[in-house]
Amino acid sequence: FIAPGNHDPYTTNSPYRTESWPSNVTIFSTPAWQRADVKDISLTVHGFAFDSLDISQNPFGSLQIPQDGRVHVALGHGSEMGSIPPGKDAYAPFRATDATPPGLRYLALGHFHGYKQVPGPYDATVAYSGAPEGHGFGETGERCFLEVEIDEKEVRVRPVTGNRTVYVTFSVDCSEFTNSQQIIDAIREHPKPNNLAVVARVTLTGNNSPEWRHEIAAIRDALTDHFEYLELMDATVELEDYLFLAREHTSLGAFIAMVNAELDDTPDLGRRQMLLRAREVGLAAYRGRDLAIEGAEGE
């Protein structure tokens, strides 16, 4: 049973109308409640469809359930006003108390992409199943479909993990790391869901080190076999205080001050990159520290 929503409304050129569907598929086609009786079992499903990107009339609150001894389930797409996630717009808004008439056993809802049961002072069980696959980094973690059992006494709802890909986001504090391999190891050690392809956004935080700050691309390349896709975000800050170093009455201080002054007077981005790298290389040379070659190429 399919209840078209605001992203897939039932219109004249909709696949719901233009394509051939199997006989066991029922597609609700109007913005008013329609009834479908299931053969061989005492089950009736009620549903409606969006007829445009915003429904022309809101049917929530108008459903009536006959007292005919059958099990009645309703299926709809809309925004339960007590369940709207932050920043989400309301489509076909309603209150669950108005959408659960006497005799309704289960109200299956679509629109919000996270699993949520909507409790209240009514006999029906009300639940959003959520999207079976995450749509982006705003929808992290495992996703589910709902397995629902209805008998004479109760309705049992069981979420079942159904996604093949999972979005994850996490941060790695790099303040104590002195080489890129430590970052790679820390990212690899972060827990991953079993048997799911992982799309990850990893943010590097803390202080960076000149030994690895130009190896972000190499770090990403080293992790390509670990993720379905990796987005690596560099939010680290430089460990060195170059303004403080420039005030030293030493040859190092004079060198840093000279480069700082040229940076202040250089608008050319390519030359600025070269000067920043030269400052790092010079500081490493003064301190007897090795730097990665990557990032200096072409300068």
Short mmCIF file of C-alpha atoms in Angstrom, two decimals:
data_model
loop_
_atom_site.label_atom_id
_atom_site.label_comp_id
_atom_site.label_asym_id
_atom_site.label_seq_id
_atom_site.Cartn_x
_atom_site.Cartn_y
_atom_site.Cartn_z
CA PHE A 1 0.00 0.00 0.00
CA ILE A 2 1.53 3.31 -1.10
CA ALA A 3 0.52 6.78 0.09
CA PRO A 4 2.30 9.31 -2.16
CA GLY A 5 3.72 12.31 -0.30
CA ASN A 6 5.04 15.78 -1.04
CA HIS A 7 8.22 14.52 -2.78
CA ASP A 8 6.38 11.96 -4.91
CA PRO A 9 2.82 13.28 -5.36
CA TYR A 10 0.20 11.47 -7.42
CA THR A 11 0.01 13.66 -10.55
CA THR A 12 -0.87 13.13 -14.22
CA ASN A 13 2.74 12.29 -15.13
CA SER A 14 3.60 10.43 -11.93
CA PRO A 15 4.98 6.87 -12.29
CA TYR A 16 2.18 5.90 -9.90
CA ARG A 17 -0.22 6.72 -12.73
CA THR A 18 1.79 6.10 -15.89
CA GLU A 19 3.46 2.78 -15.06
CA SER A 20 1.97 -0.70 -14.73
CA TRP A 21 1.96 -2.02 -11.17
CA PRO A 22 1.44 -5.59 -9.90
CA SER A 23 -2.03 -6.54 -8.79
CA ASN A 24 -0.92 -6.84 -5.15
CA VAL A 25 0.07 -3.14 -5.03
CA THR A 26 -2.49 -0.53 -4.01
CA ILE A 27 -1.67 3.13 -4.63
CA PHE A 28 -3.90 5.75 -3.06
CA SER A 29 -4.58 8.48 -5.58
CA THR A 30 -6.59 11.35 -4.10
CA PRO A 31 -6.18 13.86 -1.23
CA ALA A 32 -9.17 12.25 0.52
CA TRP A 33 -9.29 9.02 2.49
CA GLN A 34 -9.78 5.91 0.34
CA ARG A 35 -10.59 2.44 1.61
CA ALA A 36 -8.99 -0.84 0.47
CA ASP A 37 -10.21 -4.18 1.83
CA VAL A 38 -7.67 -7.02 1.86
CA LYS A 39 -9.00 -10.28 0.49
CA ASP A 40 -9.02 -13.39 2.65
CA ILE A 41 -8.24 -11.53 5.91
CA SER A 42 -10.30 -9.13 7.97
CA LEU A 43 -8.11 -6.09 7.26
CA THR A 44 -8.99 -2.69 5.80
CA VAL A 45 -6.34 -0.12 4.92
CA HIS A 46 -7.25 3.56 4.56
CA GLY A 47 -4.96 5.99 2.77
CA PHE A 48 -4.68 9.18 0.74
CA ALA A 49 -2.22 10.83 -1.65
CA PHE A 50 -0.63 14.23 -2.06
CA ASP A 51 -1.79 15.59 -5.42
CA SER A 52 0.96 18.24 -5.68
CA LEU A 53 4.08 19.34 -3.81
CA ASP A 54 1.67 20.69 -1.19
CA ILE A 55 -1.57 18.81 -0.75
CA SER A 56 -4.69 20.61 -2.02
CA GLN A 57 -6.74 19.57 1.01
CA ASN A 58 -5.69 18.06 4.33
CA PRO A 59 -7.66 14.87 5.07
CA PHE A 60 -6.32 14.33 8.59
CA GLY A 61 -9.17 14.63 11.08
CA SER A 62 -11.85 13.51 8.64
CA LEU A 63 -11.34 9.73 8.77
CA GLN A 64 -14.27 7.71 10.08
CA ILE A 65 -13.99 4.03 10.98
CA PRO A 66 -17.07 1.80 10.61
CA GLN A 67 -17.83 -0.64 13.39
CA ASP A 68 -17.74 -3.67 11.08
CA GLY A 69 -15.54 -6.03 13.10
CA ARG A 70 -12.55 -5.62 10.74
CA VAL A 71 -9.04 -4.49 11.66
CA HIS A 72 -8.58 -0.94 10.40
CA VAL A 73 -5.19 0.57 9.58
CA ALA A 74 -4.56 4.06 8.15
CA LEU A 75 -1.60 5.12 6.04
CA GLY A 76 -0.68 8.75 5.41
CA HIS A 77 2.02 11.31 4.80
CA GLY A 78 2.09 14.38 6.99
CA SER A 79 3.41 16.33 9.96
CA GLU A 80 2.21 15.42 13.43
CA MET A 81 2.53 18.79 15.15
CA GLY A 82 4.00 17.43 18.36
CA SER A 83 6.68 15.49 16.50
CA ILE A 84 8.17 17.97 14.00
CA PRO A 85 11.99 17.86 14.08
CA PRO A 86 13.78 21.23 14.45
CA GLY A 87 14.03 23.13 11.19
CA LYS A 88 11.47 21.00 9.33
CA ASP A 89 8.46 22.47 7.53
CA ALA A 90 4.96 21.17 8.16
CA TYR A 91 3.11 19.38 5.36
CA ALA A 92 -0.50 18.27 5.86
CA PRO A 93 -0.19 19.22 9.56
CA PHE A 94 -2.33 17.45 12.15
CA ARG A 95 -2.58 16.41 15.78
CA ALA A 96 -2.52 12.70 16.51
CA THR A 97 -5.53 13.07 18.79
CA ASP A 98 -7.57 14.31 15.81
CA ALA A 99 -6.26 11.65 13.41
CA THR A 100 -7.07 8.56 15.49
CA PRO A 101 -10.84 8.01 15.44
CA PRO A 102 -12.42 5.20 17.49
CA GLY A 103 -11.94 1.83 15.83
CA LEU A 104 -8.56 2.66 14.23
CA ARG A 105 -5.88 0.20 15.40
CA TYR A 106 -2.76 1.54 13.72
CA LEU A 107 -1.76 4.81 11.99
CA ALA A 108 1.35 4.38 9.79
CA LEU A 109 3.00 7.71 9.03
CA GLY A 110 5.55 8.97 6.55
CA HIS A 111 7.37 12.30 6.08
CA PHE A 112 9.88 12.54 8.94
CA HIS A 113 12.92 10.37 8.30
CA GLY A 114 13.49 9.03 11.81
CA TYR A 115 11.65 6.25 13.62
CA LYS A 116 9.26 7.63 16.23
CA GLN A 117 6.19 6.37 18.05
CA VAL A 118 3.65 9.05 18.94
CA PRO A 119 1.99 8.18 22.26
CA GLY A 120 -1.22 9.82 23.39
CA PRO A 121 -4.69 9.43 24.91
CA TYR A 122 -6.08 7.31 22.08
CA ASP A 123 -6.49 3.61 21.38
CA ALA A 124 -4.56 3.49 18.10
CA THR A 125 -0.81 2.94 17.87
CA VAL A 126 0.81 5.77 15.89
CA ALA A 127 4.31 5.54 14.42
CA TYR A 128 6.68 7.00 11.86
CA SER A 129 8.89 4.29 10.41
CA GLY A 130 11.46 6.76 9.13
CA ALA A 131 13.40 6.40 5.88
CA PRO A 132 14.89 2.96 5.22
CA GLU A 133 18.16 4.61 4.08
CA GLY A 134 19.81 7.76 5.39
CA HIS A 135 19.74 10.69 2.95
CA GLY A 136 22.86 12.46 4.19
CA PHE A 137 24.99 13.39 7.19
CA GLY A 138 21.91 14.82 8.90
CA GLU A 139 20.54 11.26 9.08
CA THR A 140 23.28 9.25 10.75
CA GLY A 141 23.08 5.82 12.30
CA GLU A 142 21.14 2.70 11.45
CA ARG A 143 17.75 3.09 9.76
CA CYS A 144 14.79 0.76 9.99
CA PHE A 145 11.48 -0.45 8.71
CA LEU A 146 8.71 -1.48 11.10
CA GLU A 147 7.36 -4.98 11.54
CA VAL A 148 3.85 -4.59 12.98
CA GLU A 149 1.71 -7.36 14.46
CA ILE A 150 -1.96 -6.74 15.28
CA ASP A 151 -4.21 -9.13 17.16
CA GLU A 152 -7.43 -8.81 19.14
CA LYS A 153 -5.66 -7.40 22.20
CA GLU A 154 -2.66 -5.35 21.13
CA VAL A 155 -0.46 -3.86 18.45
CA ARG A 156 3.24 -4.78 18.57
CA VAL A 157 5.75 -2.62 16.69
CA ARG A 158 9.30 -3.89 16.12
CA PRO A 159 11.94 -1.74 14.35
CA VAL A 160 14.10 -3.84 12.01
CA THR A 161 17.39 -2.48 10.67
CA GLY A 162 17.08 -2.34 6.91
CA ASN A 163 19.71 0.05 5.54
CA ARG A 164 22.70 -1.10 3.52
CA THR A 165 24.62 2.17 3.93
CA VAL A 166 25.07 4.15 7.12
CA TYR A 167 26.17 7.78 7.55
CA VAL A 168 28.47 8.49 10.49
CA THR A 169 30.13 11.65 11.77
CA PHE A 170 32.83 11.93 14.39
CA SER A 171 35.85 14.01 15.41
CA VAL A 172 39.46 13.09 16.09
CA ASP A 173 41.60 15.27 18.39
CA CYS A 174 45.02 15.46 16.74
CA SER A 175 46.78 17.54 19.41
CA GLU A 176 49.07 14.70 20.54
CA PHE A 177 49.85 13.33 17.09
CA THR A 178 53.24 13.87 15.46
CA ASN A 179 52.70 11.99 12.20
CA SER A 180 49.92 11.16 9.79
CA GLN A 181 49.93 7.43 10.57
CA GLN A 182 48.66 8.16 14.08
CA ILE A 183 45.67 9.98 12.57
CA ILE A 184 45.00 7.13 10.17
CA ASP A 185 45.12 4.62 13.03
CA ALA A 186 42.78 6.72 15.19
CA ILE A 187 40.20 6.94 12.42
CA ARG A 188 40.44 3.20 11.69
CA GLU A 189 39.94 2.40 15.39
CA HIS A 190 36.65 4.31 15.57
CA PRO A 191 33.76 1.80 15.88
CA LYS A 192 31.84 1.00 12.69
CA PRO A 193 28.44 -0.69 12.30
CA ASN A 194 28.81 -4.30 11.22
CA ASN A 195 28.02 -5.36 7.67
CA LEU A 196 27.09 -1.87 6.49
CA ALA A 197 28.84 0.33 3.96
CA VAL A 198 29.94 3.45 5.86
CA VAL A 199 29.84 7.00 4.51
CA ALA A 200 31.83 9.05 7.01
CA ARG A 201 32.49 12.70 7.77
CA VAL A 202 35.54 12.92 10.03
CA THR A 203 36.59 16.27 11.48
CA LEU A 204 40.19 16.70 12.62
CA THR A 205 40.38 18.99 15.66
CA GLY A 206 42.97 20.29 18.11
CA ASN A 207 46.45 21.49 17.27
CA ASN A 208 48.09 20.43 14.05
CA SER A 209 51.73 19.59 13.57
CA PRO A 210 53.95 20.73 10.69
CA GLU A 211 55.03 17.11 10.31
CA TRP A 212 51.60 16.11 8.97
CA ARG A 213 49.54 19.21 8.20
CA HIS A 214 50.27 18.92 4.45
CA GLU A 215 49.33 15.24 4.34
CA ILE A 216 45.53 15.53 4.52
CA ALA A 217 45.13 14.15 0.98
CA ALA A 218 47.47 11.26 1.78
CA ILE A 219 45.53 10.50 4.97
CA ARG A 220 42.30 10.36 2.97
CA ASP A 221 43.87 8.11 0.33
CA ALA A 222 45.12 5.71 3.02
CA LEU A 223 41.56 5.25 4.29
CA THR A 224 39.76 4.65 1.01
CA ASP A 225 39.54 0.91 1.69
CA HIS A 226 37.98 1.51 5.11
CA PHE A 227 34.91 3.51 4.04
CA GLU A 228 32.42 3.58 1.22
CA TYR A 229 33.19 7.30 1.11
CA LEU A 230 35.18 9.59 3.41
CA GLU A 231 34.82 13.34 3.82
CA LEU A 232 37.80 14.60 5.80
CA MET A 233 37.38 18.03 7.42
CA ASP A 234 40.44 19.87 8.75
CA ALA A 235 39.43 22.07 11.71
CA THR A 236 42.84 21.99 13.39
CA VAL A 237 44.79 25.10 14.36
CA GLU A 238 48.49 25.78 14.06
CA LEU A 239 50.50 24.74 17.07
CA GLU A 240 53.12 27.45 16.66
CA ASP A 241 52.60 31.05 17.73
CA TYR A 242 54.51 32.83 14.98
CA LEU A 243 53.82 36.29 16.39
CA PHE A 244 55.44 35.25 19.67
CA LEU A 245 58.40 33.65 17.89
CA ALA A 246 58.96 36.83 15.85
CA ARG A 247 59.61 38.76 19.07
CA GLU A 248 62.56 36.56 20.05
CA HIS A 249 65.98 38.29 19.91
CA THR A 250 67.47 35.37 18.02
CA SER A 251 68.24 34.48 14.42
CA LEU A 252 65.05 32.37 14.48
CA GLY A 253 63.03 35.36 15.63
CA ALA A 254 64.53 37.53 12.89
CA PHE A 255 63.72 34.91 10.25
CA ILE A 256 60.10 34.53 11.43
CA ALA A 257 59.64 38.31 11.64
CA MET A 258 60.95 38.73 8.09
CA VAL A 259 58.55 36.09 6.70
CA ASN A 260 55.63 37.47 8.71
CA ALA A 261 56.25 40.95 7.31
CA GLU A 262 56.34 39.65 3.76
CA LEU A 263 53.13 37.71 4.34
CA ASP A 264 51.43 40.90 5.52
CA ASP A 265 52.44 42.65 2.28
CA THR A 266 51.70 39.81 -0.17
CA PRO A 267 48.17 39.52 -1.65
CA ASP A 268 49.19 36.84 -4.18
CA LEU A 269 47.76 33.49 -2.97
CA GLY A 270 50.44 31.38 -4.62
CA ARG A 271 53.25 33.38 -3.07
CA ARG A 272 51.51 33.32 0.32
CA GLN A 273 51.37 29.52 0.17
CA MET A 274 55.07 29.42 -0.64
CA LEU A 275 55.88 31.78 2.26
CA LEU A 276 53.80 29.79 4.74
CA ARG A 277 55.60 26.62 3.70
CA ALA A 278 58.98 28.37 3.86
CA ARG A 279 58.23 29.51 7.40
CA GLU A 280 57.42 25.95 8.44
CA VAL A 281 60.51 24.51 6.73
CA GLY A 282 62.74 27.19 8.25
CA LEU A 283 61.38 26.58 11.74
CA ALA A 284 61.82 22.81 11.33
CA ALA A 285 65.42 23.35 10.21
CA TYR A 286 66.18 25.51 13.25
CA ARG A 287 64.78 22.80 15.52
CA GLY A 288 66.32 19.84 13.70
CA ARG A 289 62.93 18.39 12.84
CA ASP A 290 61.97 16.53 9.67
CA LEU A 291 58.99 17.65 7.61
CA ALA A 292 56.91 15.73 5.09
CA ILE A 293 57.84 16.56 1.52
CA GLU A 294 54.21 16.56 0.34
CA GLY A 295 52.89 20.11 0.09
CA ALA A 296 56.26 21.60 -0.91
CA GLU A 297 56.10 20.25 -4.45
CA GLY A 298 55.85 22.97 -7.06
CA GLU A 299 56.99 25.72 -4.71
#
